[in-house]
């Protein structure tokens, strides 16, 4: 047993962080966010933001396809694609580390769906690995679809079947929402011809089940990245911000908030990494629960530590919270994950613990 | 990141399982918790069996009579013994986990030869005299006084929260040998002594906990004479000597407890199915959430142990993080147990009710959760020293 990152995995993580710093610096994040704010500026609350247009064009509020291609060229979507097929030839743990970094950087875009599609054989999603084709995903449970307006194709995960359909087809039964996360446009799916074969709960099998588990895990990895980042943001702020003649980080009330944030992040990390190694459904359910909790609560506590600044649009804290909300329960609802783990308590299958 | 055990590790597990299956059925019945002589005999008997089978002092260095096992082997040992329902270390706790390792690291050859073998064989029991009524979290402010008189120290003061004091042969005692002067840090001036519990002037008074049992004692010291040769380390250097013991902590401190959490959780689920409460989705989900917490605690343990294995035993940052989460989960587990039990949760005769009461100490003992958060904030996150 050696449950620590290997040297190669550490190097990959460092490389990913540098890659994202280079291609997606904070200015680029703020450009997306502030464009959204400008677009909404005149509109009354609840009013229509400009509806997403289908067709994968570069547009305000949509995905920066230039960035997507840059990341594709750097190999972000092809980490698990075999080297013989032009990929990097790594495994699920490495993708988890990359997704963690993406979550940390608040990278917008349908990363999980694109990565899954890039790993599919044949001509289902040509160009996904290179970042040329933008792939989003549609699954059960009424979860809104990310970046549909910018996507070329949609990965549809049913209980047993996996399909890739043109985004235009999915758009026929989708209507834009005013997304809470300014960097993640969302569409609400309405009953229609493209909603096929979706069922909640068990009964998934084969490829669909595997993709679904991986999607949940990679989403948890992004939540973990965000949860770790908000610890850093809170600690940095607590060291710099002075009140009553001392840094607020010298007050135990603030210290203890920060300490609990670290506990949440590190608990989530242990089970997310373990799930990356075992790919066990129970481990993935646990990873989903703890990573969602860590991302959402850490963002909340980070906001609290930031005080009034945390309530502004200008600070990045709200972006972490809103993205964490978008991702929480995205692939497996909290209730479903808890029920799955409860069922594991009364099953006769021996667990690792 | 590798969660598979090596062939050697699996081999170790296999042999241990075989041995446990062979010897556990022959163990005598567990003594009643209030039967201290019986508990001592039982715990020491088990330690002797471990010793004779080559499992004593697994994690101790070989030159101290230990087995020099890797942190992973120690994890496997603790996991398998707990799974098999083997006796807990019990009366051997302080000797094997605190006093022994301290003597092994800081003692003279004579001291090591005198005290270590009886600990490993289960012949002698140690207790710990650290905390005082006015020195708990702030241990360095301890006031029990030791004054040099010829070849002995004369000690007066009192200690509290001392487990197994009634049946211990020795006490690892922290005493103040230099007064707290202005300008001198208060952790200077503390000395580590091995005190025989049968020395004149030692009085033990059992301390009844809220669980109704006497798991701890107060120890009163009235001019107790302890030979200078019983001092481990230099005079006034006892704080450092004590902290050395921490370097023996390799992430394995709570392995058995985490395994036990999972077992209790599964038993709760079975009981809930039998009494119909399993039909309540809120309860089911609560147990499911606790299963996720247990999984995380286990993975965190494996993570910390692997880190210790890589760094050669230097304690990582994971200890405080783990303890904070663990102690909270442990209490939540028994709160869930109360819900499963329903009206029986008010029956103090129920095992889970007794355990629920005991679990209340988890956020206090071995560093309160508040102190742990201070440690995390200052030493891991680098926040300024708090007020």
XYZ file of C-alpha atoms in Angstrom:
740
model
C 0.000 0.000 0.000
C 1.290 3.442 -0.881
C -1.685 5.783 -0.816
C 0.196 8.930 -1.757
C 0.679 10.702 -5.052
C 3.520 9.273 -7.118
C 6.233 11.633 -8.342
C 4.643 11.519 -11.796
C 1.253 12.397 -10.337
C 2.741 15.328 -8.439
C 4.399 16.514 -11.626
C 1.123 16.179 -13.505
C -0.675 18.235 -10.894
C 1.974 20.944 -11.035
C 1.877 20.872 -14.813
C -1.906 21.222 -14.847
C -1.792 24.125 -12.439
C 0.758 25.910 -14.621
C -1.187 25.123 -17.783
C -4.363 26.576 -16.337
C -2.522 29.607 -14.941
C -1.138 30.240 -18.409
C -4.265 29.662 -20.492
C -6.902 30.639 -17.998
C -5.538 33.371 -15.756
C -7.889 35.172 -13.433
C -8.373 37.964 -16.008
C -9.900 35.463 -18.414
C -12.256 34.156 -15.728
C -13.298 37.686 -14.829
C -13.859 38.504 -18.510
C -16.424 35.704 -18.715
C -18.060 36.660 -15.447
C -18.120 40.386 -16.043
C -19.453 39.978 -19.578
C -22.319 38.079 -18.032
C -22.855 40.837 -15.504
C -22.825 43.497 -18.238
C -25.304 41.514 -20.289
C -27.619 41.211 -17.344
C -26.967 44.705 -16.111
C -30.107 46.331 -17.513
C -32.361 43.357 -17.172
C -34.621 43.162 -14.143
C -34.155 40.213 -11.853
C -35.717 37.148 -13.359
C -35.817 38.833 -16.736
C -34.433 37.221 -19.796
C -30.735 37.127 -20.200
C -30.003 36.725 -23.875
C -31.100 33.190 -24.669
C -28.316 30.859 -25.663
C -28.162 30.296 -29.367
C -27.523 26.797 -30.529
C -24.747 26.180 -32.956
C -21.466 26.381 -31.121
C -20.501 29.913 -31.994
C -18.223 32.102 -29.964
C -20.505 34.443 -28.171
C -20.920 36.405 -24.984
C -21.711 34.140 -22.069
C -20.876 31.118 -24.127
C -17.830 28.951 -24.062
C -14.515 30.395 -25.194
C -13.779 27.921 -27.953
C -10.319 29.316 -28.439
C -9.505 28.394 -24.852
C -11.117 24.980 -25.328
C -8.893 24.288 -28.328
C -5.810 25.468 -26.447
C -6.601 23.093 -23.597
C -7.338 20.318 -26.069
C -4.016 20.882 -27.781
C -2.316 20.684 -24.392
C -3.908 17.260 -23.837
C -6.386 18.060 -21.053
C -9.205 16.062 -22.660
C -6.996 13.212 -23.876
C -5.300 12.151 -20.644
C -6.822 8.676 -20.831
C -6.727 8.328 -24.605
C -4.061 5.738 -25.487
C -0.798 7.097 -26.808
C -1.321 5.021 -29.947
C -4.419 7.113 -30.601
C -2.659 10.380 -29.987
C -3.524 10.685 -26.304
C -1.490 10.844 -23.118
C -2.172 7.250 -22.035
C -2.768 7.852 -18.320
C -5.471 6.529 -15.982
C -8.464 7.668 -14.000
C -6.433 8.928 -10.992
C -4.568 11.317 -13.284
C -7.820 12.621 -14.757
C -9.083 13.138 -11.220
C -6.019 15.255 -10.444
C -6.539 17.282 -13.616
C -10.213 17.836 -12.802
C -9.240 18.901 -9.307
C -7.018 21.579 -10.814
C -9.797 22.656 -13.168
C -12.154 22.973 -10.224
C -9.568 24.986 -8.366
C -9.203 27.374 -11.318
C -12.990 27.594 -11.845
C -12.461 26.571 -15.455
C -15.791 26.960 -17.245
C -16.951 24.422 -19.789
C -18.284 20.877 -20.017
C -15.001 19.298 -19.009
C -16.421 16.039 -17.692
C -18.609 15.286 -20.718
C -15.831 16.207 -23.133
C -13.326 14.009 -21.318
C -15.743 11.067 -21.271
C -16.587 11.518 -24.947
C -12.903 11.684 -25.861
C -12.507 8.223 -24.417
C -15.286 6.685 -26.467
C -14.244 4.556 -29.379
C -15.288 5.087 -32.952
C -16.802 8.155 -34.432
C -19.197 9.047 -31.651
C -17.499 12.294 -30.793
C -14.736 12.999 -33.230
C -12.603 15.947 -32.181
C -13.580 15.891 -28.501
C -10.073 14.913 -27.419
C -8.577 17.825 -29.348
C -11.031 20.364 -28.001
C -12.405 20.886 -31.520
C -15.748 19.344 -30.650
C -17.454 20.596 -27.526
C -19.456 17.878 -25.804
C -21.965 18.385 -23.043
C -24.036 15.725 -21.315
C -27.648 14.950 -20.659
C -28.778 12.529 -18.025
C -31.648 11.639 -15.802
C -33.030 13.439 -12.830
C -33.908 16.689 -14.547
C -30.443 18.117 -13.990
C -29.984 21.175 -16.214
C -27.605 20.808 -19.149
C -24.411 22.871 -19.114
C -23.161 24.878 -22.061
C -25.741 23.484 -24.462
C -25.593 26.692 -26.490
C -21.898 26.232 -27.112
C -21.873 22.473 -27.535
C -21.646 20.631 -30.818
C -22.949 17.347 -29.531
C -24.596 15.942 -26.426
C -23.616 12.741 -24.669
C -26.864 11.102 -23.583
C -26.481 8.606 -20.754
C -29.444 6.323 -20.321
C -29.690 3.386 -17.937
C -27.943 1.107 -20.381
C -27.431 2.982 -23.630
C -24.969 5.704 -24.511
C -25.744 7.985 -27.403
C -24.209 11.057 -28.889
C -26.732 13.378 -30.527
C -26.336 16.754 -32.210
C -26.774 19.676 -29.853
C -29.434 21.081 -32.172
C -31.530 17.979 -31.580
C -31.246 18.298 -27.823
C -32.068 21.981 -28.087
C -35.493 21.140 -29.446
C -36.575 20.146 -25.971
C -34.477 22.592 -23.991
C -35.083 26.075 -22.775
C -32.458 28.420 -21.411
C -32.357 29.231 -17.712
C -30.855 32.285 -16.178
C -28.017 30.330 -14.633
C -27.038 31.126 -11.074
C -23.417 30.577 -12.115
C -22.395 33.357 -14.527
C -19.785 31.118 -16.147
C -21.993 28.073 -16.649
C -24.984 28.639 -18.945
C -27.732 26.134 -18.188
C -30.666 24.727 -20.107
C -33.678 23.145 -18.509
C -34.808 20.038 -20.356
C -38.470 19.673 -21.153
C -40.150 16.398 -22.037
C -39.593 15.811 -25.697
C -38.260 13.534 -28.367
C -34.670 13.648 -27.195
C -35.366 12.552 -23.660
C -35.106 8.866 -24.072
C -34.629 5.980 -21.731
C -33.820 7.864 -18.600
C -34.452 6.308 -15.237
C -33.404 7.202 -11.734
C -31.578 4.820 -9.504
C -30.152 1.383 -9.999
C -30.433 -0.648 -13.116
C -27.629 1.049 -14.935
C -25.284 -1.315 -16.625
C -22.424 -1.652 -18.987
C -20.826 1.351 -20.587
C -23.535 3.733 -19.418
C -22.969 2.713 -15.806
C -19.226 3.145 -16.101
C -19.484 6.571 -17.715
C -22.014 7.653 -15.150
C -19.741 6.621 -12.272
C -16.777 8.343 -13.830
C -18.805 11.495 -14.392
C -19.795 11.540 -10.732
C -16.190 11.005 -9.666
C -14.712 13.653 -11.970
C -17.348 16.107 -10.801
C -16.415 15.306 -7.196
C -12.789 15.959 -8.121
C -13.712 19.429 -9.365
C -15.618 20.048 -6.144
C -12.512 19.000 -4.218
C -10.381 21.462 -6.176
C -12.794 24.262 -5.389
C -12.963 23.247 -1.713
C -9.160 23.363 -1.423
C -8.983 26.688 -3.202
C -11.495 28.347 -0.906
C -9.409 27.255 2.086
C -6.464 29.113 0.547
C -8.565 32.168 -0.285
C -9.962 32.316 3.249
C -6.548 31.862 4.876
C -4.922 34.466 2.614
C -7.646 36.956 3.423
C -7.496 36.196 7.144
C -3.751 36.896 7.132
C -4.060 40.193 5.268
C -7.249 41.740 6.585
C -6.667 43.731 9.761
C -9.328 44.712 12.285
C -8.999 45.690 15.938
C -5.307 46.141 15.269
C -4.497 42.591 14.253
C -5.021 40.234 11.332
C -8.470 38.682 11.665
C -6.728 35.300 11.312
C -5.404 35.810 14.845
C -8.947 35.518 16.199
C -9.878 31.997 17.164
C -13.386 32.360 15.805
C -11.894 32.924 12.355
C -9.127 30.354 12.868
C -11.629 27.663 13.722
C -13.721 28.354 10.633
C -10.577 27.965 8.535
C -9.520 24.796 10.369
C -12.897 23.174 9.763
C -12.609 24.094 6.095
C -9.322 22.219 5.873
C -10.827 19.214 7.647
C -13.670 19.116 5.100
C -11.326 19.431 2.145
C -8.892 16.785 3.361
C -11.647 14.326 4.292
C -13.081 14.737 0.810
C -9.640 14.379 -0.758
C -8.992 11.018 0.889
C -12.195 9.484 -0.398
C -12.079 11.115 -3.858
C -8.557 9.807 -4.426
C -9.496 6.372 -3.096
C -12.495 6.238 -5.439
C -10.192 7.144 -8.314
C -8.145 4.059 -7.519
C -10.929 1.592 -6.721
C -13.688 2.914 -9.057
C -16.034 1.280 -6.564
C -19.630 2.623 -6.678
C -19.762 2.936 -2.889
C -16.497 4.859 -2.806
C -17.775 7.127 -5.576
C -21.010 7.764 -3.694
C -18.972 8.660 -0.606
C -16.732 10.893 -2.714
C -19.767 12.678 -4.140
C -21.247 13.302 -0.709
C -18.078 14.552 0.949
C -16.842 16.583 -2.014
C -20.201 18.299 -2.459
C -20.306 19.072 1.235
C -16.726 20.364 1.217
C -17.196 22.559 -1.851
C -20.471 24.130 -0.770
C -19.673 24.613 2.907
C -16.120 25.770 2.314
C -17.352 28.377 -0.139
C -19.895 29.511 2.422
C -17.284 29.753 5.172
C -14.857 31.457 2.802
C -17.535 34.037 2.110
C -18.030 34.524 5.829
C -14.298 35.004 6.436
C -14.250 37.620 3.663
C -16.951 39.615 5.415
C -18.525 42.353 3.325
C -16.037 41.833 0.500
C -17.289 38.288 0.205
C -20.721 39.596 -0.671
C -19.461 41.535 -3.681
C -19.421 40.537 -7.324
C -15.792 41.581 -7.502
C -14.509 38.901 -5.098
C -14.212 35.410 -6.568
C -15.796 33.706 -3.568
C -19.316 33.709 -4.977
C -18.072 32.042 -8.149
C -16.863 29.068 -6.129
C -20.143 28.855 -4.261
C -22.287 29.094 -7.376
C -20.227 26.548 -9.291
C -20.362 24.251 -6.280
C -24.152 24.575 -6.305
C -24.276 23.721 -10.007
C -22.165 20.606 -9.464
C -23.674 19.384 -6.200
C -25.719 16.260 -6.830
C -25.225 16.759 -10.554
C -24.752 13.071 -11.344
C -26.003 11.438 -8.209
C -28.338 13.281 -5.892
C -27.420 13.467 -2.236
C -30.396 11.276 -1.430
C -29.414 8.649 -4.003
C -25.808 8.565 -2.797
C -26.888 8.191 0.817
C -29.363 5.461 -0.087
C -26.700 3.612 -2.062
C -24.348 3.669 0.901
C -27.142 2.642 3.262
C -27.904 -0.326 1.020
C -24.211 -1.231 1.213
C -24.517 -1.517 4.989
C -26.966 -4.380 4.744
C -25.491 -6.135 1.732
C -23.459 -9.242 2.311
C -20.619 -8.144 0.069
C -17.478 -7.589 2.107
C -16.249 -4.039 1.939
C -12.671 -2.920 2.052
C -13.430 -1.679 5.531
C -1.678 6.087 -5.413
C -1.731 2.410 -4.651
C -4.260 0.813 -2.324
C -3.232 -2.767 -2.914
C -1.131 -4.455 -0.284
C 2.187 -6.048 -1.219
C 2.683 -9.785 -1.140
C 4.647 -9.431 2.106
C 1.853 -7.390 3.640
C -0.810 -9.893 2.570
C 1.372 -12.659 3.923
C 1.623 -10.873 7.257
C -2.173 -10.448 7.308
C -2.734 -14.099 6.447
C -0.450 -15.397 9.207
C -2.015 -13.011 11.727
C -5.535 -14.127 10.783
C -4.521 -17.731 11.183
C -3.038 -17.101 14.597
C -6.068 -15.096 15.774
C -8.453 -17.826 14.625
C -6.417 -20.313 16.585
C -6.079 -18.478 19.900
C -9.172 -16.282 20.287
C -11.648 -19.101 20.988
C -9.515 -20.187 23.951
C -9.525 -16.795 25.685
C -11.222 -16.557 29.073
C -14.426 -14.514 29.438
C -13.957 -10.772 29.600
C -13.939 -9.474 33.154
C -16.570 -7.054 34.403
C -15.515 -3.408 33.760
C -15.451 -2.700 37.493
C -13.201 -5.695 38.229
C -9.829 -3.966 38.010
C -7.620 -6.888 39.096
C -9.534 -9.056 36.626
C -9.016 -6.514 33.857
C -5.312 -6.310 34.579
C -4.953 -10.084 34.462
C -6.961 -10.299 31.243
C -5.150 -7.493 29.418
C -1.711 -8.614 30.568
C -2.531 -12.198 29.640
C -3.367 -11.090 26.113
C -0.168 -9.054 25.915
C 1.802 -12.126 26.983
C 0.163 -14.139 24.195
C 1.084 -11.461 21.681
C 4.615 -11.455 23.019
C 5.037 -15.198 22.789
C 3.671 -15.193 19.234
C 6.053 -12.422 18.171
C 3.500 -9.611 17.897
C 4.499 -7.542 20.942
C 5.855 -4.077 20.288
C 5.202 -4.484 16.599
C 5.804 -0.820 15.926
C 8.724 -0.457 18.354
C 12.239 -0.337 16.964
C 14.041 -3.662 16.995
C 16.833 -2.449 19.282
C 14.163 -1.739 21.900
C 12.813 -5.280 21.703
C 10.161 -4.436 19.131
C 9.536 -5.931 15.731
C 10.385 -2.877 13.647
C 7.216 -3.350 11.614
C 6.323 -0.857 8.918
C 3.418 1.518 9.536
C 1.394 -0.502 7.027
C 2.021 -3.747 8.923
C 0.965 -2.021 12.104
C -2.198 -0.829 10.367
C -2.911 -4.403 9.236
C -2.305 -5.693 12.760
C -4.735 -3.214 14.300
C -7.316 -3.755 11.555
C -7.238 -7.537 11.820
C -7.260 -7.722 15.612
C -10.258 -5.387 15.758
C -12.090 -7.279 13.016
C -11.497 -10.552 14.789
C -12.816 -9.136 18.061
C -9.469 -9.599 19.807
C -8.913 -7.833 23.152
C -8.032 -4.172 23.111
C -4.598 -3.080 24.325
C -6.320 -2.010 27.561
C -4.029 -1.807 30.561
C -1.019 -1.951 28.256
C -1.935 1.325 26.554
C 0.394 3.780 28.298
C 3.316 1.360 28.461
C 3.128 0.322 24.846
C 2.111 3.633 23.308
C 3.607 6.381 25.485
C 5.997 5.487 28.286
C 7.706 2.616 26.460
C 8.432 4.526 23.268
C 9.676 7.472 25.341
C 12.089 5.262 27.272
C 13.143 3.563 24.047
C 13.991 6.922 22.501
C 15.451 8.807 25.466
C 16.349 6.278 28.154
C 19.795 5.015 29.113
C 20.707 1.399 28.268
C 20.031 0.499 31.924
C 16.624 2.163 31.874
C 15.685 0.443 28.618
C 16.770 -2.937 29.999
C 14.834 -2.397 33.236
C 11.531 -1.141 31.883
C 11.002 -2.195 28.289
C 10.954 -6.016 28.473
C 8.255 -6.132 31.202
C 6.055 -3.838 29.113
C 6.394 -6.067 26.070
C 5.752 -9.230 28.104
C 2.714 -7.795 29.847
C 4.387 -8.097 33.258
C 4.157 -4.449 34.243
C 1.461 -1.845 33.757
C 2.071 1.872 33.335
C -0.171 4.864 33.806
C 0.266 8.467 32.812
C 0.597 11.394 35.203
C 0.470 14.382 32.910
C -2.778 16.354 33.354
C -3.508 18.228 36.547
C -6.651 19.885 37.827
C -5.259 23.249 36.667
C -3.253 21.996 33.700
C -5.358 20.343 31.016
C -5.107 21.771 27.529
C -2.444 24.077 28.945
C -0.336 21.148 30.091
C 2.896 23.140 30.316
C 1.482 25.075 33.253
C 1.590 21.963 35.429
C 2.548 22.604 39.060
C 3.335 19.249 40.674
C 6.643 20.059 42.292
C 9.786 17.915 42.479
C 12.609 19.037 44.735
C 15.989 17.392 44.613
C 17.040 15.818 47.924
C 20.281 13.861 47.608
C 19.781 11.016 45.143
C 16.015 11.430 45.030
C 13.315 13.851 43.978
C 10.638 14.639 46.546
C 7.330 15.144 44.790
C 4.126 16.810 45.922
C 1.045 17.654 43.903
C -1.823 15.954 42.145
C -2.619 14.436 38.787
C -5.963 13.760 37.178
C -7.530 11.730 34.320
C -5.094 8.920 35.036
C -6.337 5.692 33.450
C -5.441 2.366 35.082
C -3.893 4.094 38.099
C -5.454 1.497 40.436
C -3.599 -1.348 38.792
C -0.440 0.319 37.478
C 3.067 -0.520 38.632
C 4.626 2.637 37.206
C 3.582 6.139 36.343
C 5.212 8.265 33.655
C 5.149 11.493 35.557
C 5.725 15.073 34.474
C 6.874 17.312 37.310
C 8.081 20.863 37.660
C 11.744 21.023 38.683
C 12.253 24.741 38.036
C 9.788 27.430 38.993
C 8.042 29.399 36.285
C 10.112 32.561 36.059
C 9.158 35.583 34.118
C 10.873 35.376 30.787
C 11.409 31.614 30.878
C 8.972 29.626 28.742
C 6.875 27.537 31.094
C 7.587 24.305 29.209
C 11.200 24.669 30.335
C 11.605 23.375 33.852
C 9.577 20.183 33.427
C 11.134 16.789 34.093
C 10.048 13.253 33.114
C 10.181 10.646 35.881
C 9.219 6.992 36.248
C 7.409 6.761 39.560
C 6.608 3.442 41.259
C 2.912 3.478 42.131
C 3.557 1.648 45.417
C 5.858 4.391 46.710
C 4.852 5.869 50.089
C 2.797 9.032 49.647
C 0.942 7.949 46.484
C -2.846 7.964 46.902
C -5.197 6.899 44.126
C -8.815 7.985 44.163
C -11.105 6.645 41.421
C -12.921 9.289 39.426
C -16.425 8.440 38.378
C -17.245 9.599 34.866
C -20.655 10.631 33.529
C -20.951 7.088 32.195
C -21.100 5.972 35.826
C -17.883 3.979 35.663
C -14.485 4.720 37.156
C -12.262 4.693 34.080
C -9.988 7.387 35.464
C -8.446 8.275 38.754
C -6.974 11.196 40.575
C -3.472 10.596 41.919
C -2.347 12.562 44.955
C 1.357 12.833 45.669
C 2.527 13.734 49.170
C 6.309 13.965 49.439
C 6.838 10.914 47.282
C 10.524 10.007 46.873
C 11.637 8.941 43.411
C 15.300 8.071 42.779
C 17.132 10.391 40.400
C 18.054 7.292 38.405
C 14.361 7.099 37.430
C 14.657 10.330 35.466
C 14.559 9.895 31.699
C 16.376 12.676 29.875
C 17.918 15.695 31.517
C 16.414 17.663 34.357
C 14.146 20.429 33.019
C 14.083 18.786 29.570
C 10.983 16.658 30.184
C 8.772 18.558 27.776
C 10.999 17.689 24.840
C 11.371 14.108 26.118
C 7.580 13.771 26.174
C 7.136 15.252 22.725
C 9.564 12.690 21.310
C 6.830 10.112 21.859
C 4.801 11.874 19.221
C 7.296 10.764 16.610
C 6.090 7.226 17.259
C 2.625 8.183 16.084
C 2.441 7.078 12.487
C -1.205 7.557 11.677
C -2.272 4.307 13.303
C -3.673 5.666 16.580
C -7.321 5.163 15.650
C -7.215 2.232 13.215
C -9.139 -0.090 15.496
C -11.697 2.595 16.269
C -12.420 3.257 12.605
C -12.901 -0.458 11.969
C -15.205 -0.532 14.994
C -17.217 2.415 13.619
C -17.979 0.484 10.455
C -18.934 -2.603 12.457
C -21.269 -0.608 14.695
C -22.804 1.055 11.665
C -23.550 -2.295 10.052
C -25.031 -3.535 13.317
C -27.198 -0.405 13.498
C -28.489 -1.091 9.996
C -29.309 -4.696 10.893
C -31.094 -3.627 14.059
C -33.039 -0.957 12.189
C -34.135 -3.544 9.637
C -35.275 -5.833 12.420
C -37.217 -3.204 14.357
C -38.768 -1.518 11.346
C -36.974 1.828 11.594
C -35.141 1.046 8.367
C -38.347 2.023 6.547
C -37.689 5.614 7.589
C -35.778 7.188 4.693
C -34.425 9.945 6.921
C -32.785 7.395 9.202
C -31.527 5.296 6.293
C -29.942 8.324 4.695
C -28.387 9.341 7.972
C -26.730 5.936 8.230
C -25.691 6.169 4.578
C -24.041 9.522 5.253
C -22.211 7.996 8.224
C -21.001 5.202 5.947
C -19.438 7.878 3.729
C -17.804 9.430 6.787
C -16.422 6.051 7.883
C -15.065 5.450 4.396
C -13.327 8.826 4.483
C -11.847 8.128 7.925
C -10.477 4.831 6.685
C -8.967 6.400 3.564
C -7.563 9.252 5.624
C -5.943 6.648 7.873
C -4.435 4.855 4.887
C -3.266 8.208 3.554
C -1.593 9.200 6.837
C -0.014 5.770 7.310
C 1.355 5.836 3.758
C 2.752 9.292 4.387
C 4.422 8.074 7.589
C 5.847 5.129 5.708
C 7.349 7.425 3.112
C 8.783 9.952 5.529
C 10.107 7.311 7.891
C 7.774 8.123 10.742
C 7.841 11.894 10.880
C 4.314 12.816 11.931
C 2.426 14.482 9.154
C -0.191 17.165 9.296
C -2.957 14.602 9.073
C -3.250 13.760 12.761
C -5.218 16.787 13.913
C -7.351 16.798 10.777
C -8.181 13.149 11.323
C -8.953 13.521 15.009
C -11.296 16.453 14.452
C -13.382 14.542 11.943
C -13.164 11.233 13.760
C -14.317 12.520 17.129
C -17.282 14.264 15.557
C -18.290 11.211 13.512
C -17.937 8.963 16.529
C -20.446 11.072 18.434
C -22.815 11.325 15.470
C -22.678 7.543 15.143
C -24.037 7.037 18.633
C -26.627 9.755 18.199
C -27.830 7.737 15.200
C -27.702 4.615 17.369
C -30.077 6.307 19.806
C -32.505 6.907 16.978
C -32.295 3.273 15.925
C -32.870 2.161 19.506
C -35.889 4.391 19.988
C -37.150 4.178 23.596
C -34.339 1.757 24.420
C -31.917 4.661 23.975
C -32.859 5.584 27.540
C -31.812 2.175 28.861
C -28.311 2.644 30.257
C -27.891 -1.123 30.211
C -27.773 -1.112 26.403
C -24.235 -1.427 25.033
C -24.762 1.404 22.544
C -26.076 3.680 25.273
C -22.965 3.085 27.364
C -20.849 3.679 24.265
C -22.814 6.824 23.503
C -21.923 8.169 26.925
C -18.272 7.201 26.498
C -18.163 8.851 23.075
C -18.769 12.217 24.720
C -15.109 12.244 25.748
C -13.832 11.998 22.177
C -13.949 15.725 21.474
C -12.139 16.393 24.766
C -9.524 13.688 25.403
C -6.026 13.868 23.855
C -6.465 17.497 22.852
C -9.908 19.086 22.730
C -11.383 19.835 19.341
C -10.812 23.520 20.056
C -7.112 22.934 20.712
C -6.928 20.757 17.594
C -8.412 23.594 15.544
C -5.842 25.970 16.999
C -3.113 23.537 15.957
C -4.530 23.199 12.450
C -4.924 26.971 12.094
C -1.488 27.908 13.374
C 0.743 25.013 12.370
C -0.850 23.849 9.133
C -2.572 26.929 7.761
C 0.027 29.347 9.112
C -2.437 31.759 10.661
C -1.045 34.147 13.284
C -0.940 32.918 16.862
C -4.407 33.319 18.271
C -5.903 34.862 21.345
